[in-house]
């Protein structure tokens, strides 16, 4: 009785469904067998760099229609691992290379600012690095603890473990201090922005290129979070976007990296919100 | 071979393919997840309270607590409504109304979970934030969403078990001078007990396995909750939120989370089957 209602599908229908699934999986297997095209490279890694690399790849394809550039995600560490092992021709990283990774060839294609954001109606205008660290470690729990006027609790918003944006924030702001486990975890830049724009008492961090009117970027020690201030060195929260290759890049990989740092490439990245000036 | 034998074979092989999918998935989860249990230790994973895979801490205890709390909340909200609804459908509902109710409940089961989650994020979360305080993304929001999502399971199975009771039960009770409500409360409900319990257990299984809707409304903080307004993370959302980046031990830790979830759901389902068969 329970089975009949709970599963709702009789055996014959289930067999038919299984049959279609089998057909579908055979189809996708065959499609997967075509393999890499002769004149193609794989670019894999940081999901923060990925959207920008995709734009570059599209423009590159206009100039070289016979080439194919396959841009994949996976995260900075996975990208560096893939470049080391040769699974990917170019790895993308949104953090500096660690000691162990120094033997790899790398090229910075742009810098990306990190903005500390709050609700637009939040009266707070500026924080210091120490204050941000106090908030995120859970020591400062009310806005009045960091110079605000409100006695409300601060709702900390962070990214998930493994995110490049989170690791950049950890390195630049937190140092050895851990982010409080009570922090709300959202799994994308979009979700963070949506939540902050909705909750008057929340604070979060976001790639500077993605900040818009729905949230307010805080000043750091009174310095505004702008491209100009990052270039002149007064705003310190930024991270490099790297292309990583095992050994000197050759052929198509070299052409693609050259394109990324050419005047045209820099202009594209700059329009997309990154800091790609020489 | 005659045609009958051939068709029998064909259907057997096709039926086998659905079972083998289950075997493949189960095998894969255990092969991927078990090594970490041996490496880090069972107790450190299941009872550890610190989750920081990049630093080698894989405690999922806060998430087990999270799953249990959210599911309990969903049960507290969903079971009374669901059981009362099934009693209404079987005992009180005029035919014209039941033609409206049944399709509506079926429709409730057909809404994709991401739609529930989105609706929760846009309506329930701000409602909690503005009226009860806290960040809104909370155990309460998750429980409310799941409480609604398990209604179709509970209603349809309870309804069938009430309907299946022999007519004589009710007629006898009424003939003894009981009122309609007394007959329901002291004769029909106890007689349908095993079916209703199975309905509740299957509802719980549905709630504990739900992922997409709760990722959006729970807040996903990895800490033991102090109140129902605190953000928490469940076992399912832990996998859902971190799988995109996970490699190496981190990935194995997510599969280990999957094993724990798998075992919990297996226990719940066998329990439901046992109760339903007992009669």
mmCIF file of C-alpha atoms in Angstrom, chain B residues 157-278:
data_model
loop_
_atom_site.group_PDB
_atom_site.id
_atom_site.type_symbol
_atom_site.label_atom_id
_atom_site.label_comp_id
_atom_site.label_asym_id
_atom_site.label_seq_id
_atom_site.Cartn_x
_atom_site.Cartn_y
_atom_site.Cartn_z
ATOM 1 C CA UNK B 157 -0.263 8.263 2.308
ATOM 2 C CA UNK B 158 -2.349 9.053 5.424
ATOM 3 C CA UNK B 159 -5.399 9.518 3.223
ATOM 4 C CA UNK B 160 -4.981 6.127 1.571
ATOM 5 C CA UNK B 161 -4.497 4.386 4.901
ATOM 6 C CA UNK B 162 -7.647 6.023 6.334
ATOM 7 C CA UNK B 163 -9.639 5.161 3.215
ATOM 8 C CA UNK B 164 -8.511 1.542 3.272
ATOM 9 C CA UNK B 165 -10.121 0.890 6.655
ATOM 10 C CA UNK B 166 -13.149 -1.451 6.534
ATOM 11 C CA UNK B 167 -16.483 0.429 6.480
ATOM 12 C CA UNK B 168 -17.631 -1.529 9.506
ATOM 13 C CA UNK B 169 -15.196 0.274 11.813
ATOM 14 C CA UNK B 170 -16.861 3.605 11.322
ATOM 15 C CA UNK B 171 -20.399 2.233 11.071
ATOM 16 C CA UNK B 172 -19.931 0.213 14.246
ATOM 17 C CA UNK B 173 -18.555 3.191 16.111
ATOM 18 C CA UNK B 174 -21.440 5.394 15.024
ATOM 19 C CA UNK B 175 -23.937 2.657 15.880
ATOM 20 C CA UNK B 176 -22.569 2.591 19.413
ATOM 21 C CA UNK B 177 -23.616 6.195 19.742
ATOM 22 C CA UNK B 178 -20.288 7.898 19.148
ATOM 23 C CA UNK B 179 -20.224 11.291 17.496
ATOM 24 C CA UNK B 180 -18.384 11.612 14.171
ATOM 25 C CA UNK B 181 -15.326 13.123 15.841
ATOM 26 C CA UNK B 182 -15.280 10.450 18.572
ATOM 27 C CA UNK B 183 -15.360 7.757 15.879
ATOM 28 C CA UNK B 184 -12.437 9.381 14.058
ATOM 29 C CA UNK B 185 -10.402 9.978 17.179
ATOM 30 C CA UNK B 186 -10.910 6.723 19.060
ATOM 31 C CA UNK B 187 -11.518 4.189 16.259
ATOM 32 C CA UNK B 188 -10.308 5.302 12.809
ATOM 33 C CA UNK B 189 -7.045 7.029 13.731
ATOM 34 C CA UNK B 190 -5.776 4.163 15.955
ATOM 35 C CA UNK B 191 -6.741 1.646 13.258
ATOM 36 C CA UNK B 192 -4.815 3.590 10.602
ATOM 37 C CA UNK B 193 -1.883 4.192 12.932
ATOM 38 C CA UNK B 194 0.694 2.157 11.064
ATOM 39 C CA UNK B 195 -0.068 3.845 7.723
ATOM 40 C CA UNK B 196 0.039 7.310 9.250
ATOM 41 C CA UNK B 197 3.314 6.567 11.024
ATOM 42 C CA UNK B 198 4.797 5.343 7.745
ATOM 43 C CA UNK B 199 3.584 8.573 6.118
ATOM 44 C CA UNK B 200 5.337 10.628 8.772
ATOM 45 C CA UNK B 201 8.588 8.661 8.489
ATOM 46 C CA UNK B 202 8.622 9.004 4.698
ATOM 47 C CA UNK B 203 7.931 12.728 5.138
ATOM 48 C CA UNK B 204 10.922 12.948 7.470
ATOM 49 C CA UNK B 205 13.038 11.127 4.866
ATOM 50 C CA UNK B 206 11.957 13.654 2.263
ATOM 51 C CA UNK B 207 12.807 16.570 4.562
ATOM 52 C CA UNK B 208 16.238 15.306 5.561
ATOM 53 C CA UNK B 209 17.235 14.685 1.933
ATOM 54 C CA UNK B 210 16.085 18.028 0.537
ATOM 55 C CA UNK B 211 18.946 20.262 -0.633
ATOM 56 C CA UNK B 212 18.238 23.052 -3.084
ATOM 57 C CA UNK B 213 15.401 24.736 -1.208
ATOM 58 C CA UNK B 214 17.255 24.790 2.093
ATOM 59 C CA UNK B 215 20.589 26.009 0.675
ATOM 60 C CA UNK B 216 18.791 29.213 -0.187
ATOM 61 C CA UNK B 217 17.115 29.862 3.181
ATOM 62 C CA UNK B 218 19.258 28.268 5.912
ATOM 63 C CA UNK B 219 22.279 30.610 5.877
ATOM 64 C CA UNK B 220 24.677 27.607 5.952
ATOM 65 C CA UNK B 221 26.757 28.631 8.984
ATOM 66 C CA UNK B 222 28.772 25.714 10.397
ATOM 67 C CA UNK B 223 28.046 26.260 14.083
ATOM 68 C CA UNK B 224 25.795 24.615 16.631
ATOM 69 C CA UNK B 225 22.611 26.739 16.723
ATOM 70 C CA UNK B 226 21.597 28.563 19.892
ATOM 71 C CA UNK B 227 18.112 29.575 18.758
ATOM 72 C CA UNK B 228 15.718 28.813 15.924
ATOM 73 C CA UNK B 229 16.641 32.174 14.395
ATOM 74 C CA UNK B 230 20.296 31.148 13.907
ATOM 75 C CA UNK B 231 21.645 30.187 10.475
ATOM 76 C CA UNK B 232 22.635 26.507 10.281
ATOM 77 C CA UNK B 233 23.901 23.992 7.748
ATOM 78 C CA UNK B 234 22.533 20.532 7.017
ATOM 79 C CA UNK B 235 24.359 17.487 5.635
ATOM 80 C CA UNK B 236 22.836 17.936 2.198
ATOM 81 C CA UNK B 237 23.614 21.640 1.914
ATOM 82 C CA UNK B 238 27.207 20.976 2.962
ATOM 83 C CA UNK B 239 27.625 18.856 -0.157
ATOM 84 C CA UNK B 240 25.644 21.191 -2.366
ATOM 85 C CA UNK B 241 27.433 24.373 -1.368
ATOM 86 C CA UNK B 242 31.036 23.147 -1.474
ATOM 87 C CA UNK B 243 31.196 20.557 -4.245
ATOM 88 C CA UNK B 244 32.077 23.146 -6.869
ATOM 89 C CA UNK B 245 35.572 23.728 -5.490
ATOM 90 C CA UNK B 246 36.352 20.571 -3.578
ATOM 91 C CA UNK B 247 39.395 18.483 -4.477
ATOM 92 C CA UNK B 248 41.388 15.793 -2.660
ATOM 93 C CA UNK B 249 40.527 15.314 1.005
ATOM 94 C CA UNK B 250 37.919 18.057 0.853
ATOM 95 C CA UNK B 251 36.070 16.147 -1.870
ATOM 96 C CA UNK B 252 36.353 12.909 0.091
ATOM 97 C CA UNK B 253 34.959 14.714 3.131
ATOM 98 C CA UNK B 254 31.885 15.641 1.099
ATOM 99 C CA UNK B 255 31.451 12.010 0.079
ATOM 100 C CA UNK B 256 31.858 11.063 3.754
ATOM 101 C CA UNK B 257 29.029 13.504 4.501
ATOM 102 C CA UNK B 258 27.067 11.660 1.824
ATOM 103 C CA UNK B 259 27.706 8.314 3.524
ATOM 104 C CA UNK B 260 26.352 9.591 6.847
ATOM 105 C CA UNK B 261 23.278 10.959 5.076
ATOM 106 C CA UNK B 262 22.859 7.716 3.139
ATOM 107 C CA UNK B 263 22.910 5.642 6.313
ATOM 108 C CA UNK B 264 20.389 7.914 8.058
ATOM 109 C CA UNK B 265 17.983 7.746 5.115
ATOM 110 C CA UNK B 266 18.364 3.971 4.768
ATOM 111 C CA UNK B 267 17.471 3.558 8.429
ATOM 112 C CA UNK B 268 14.438 5.834 8.086
ATOM 113 C CA UNK B 269 13.181 4.042 4.967
ATOM 114 C CA UNK B 270 13.584 0.573 6.433
ATOM 115 C CA UNK B 271 11.750 1.787 9.511
ATOM 116 C CA UNK B 272 8.882 3.047 7.333
ATOM 117 C CA UNK B 273 8.715 -0.266 5.429
ATOM 118 C CA UNK B 274 8.752 -2.213 8.682
ATOM 119 C CA UNK B 275 5.897 -0.214 10.173
ATOM 120 C CA UNK B 276 3.829 -0.346 7.006
ATOM 121 C CA UNK B 277 4.134 -4.142 6.768
ATOM 122 C CA UNK B 278 3.451 -4.812 10.433
#
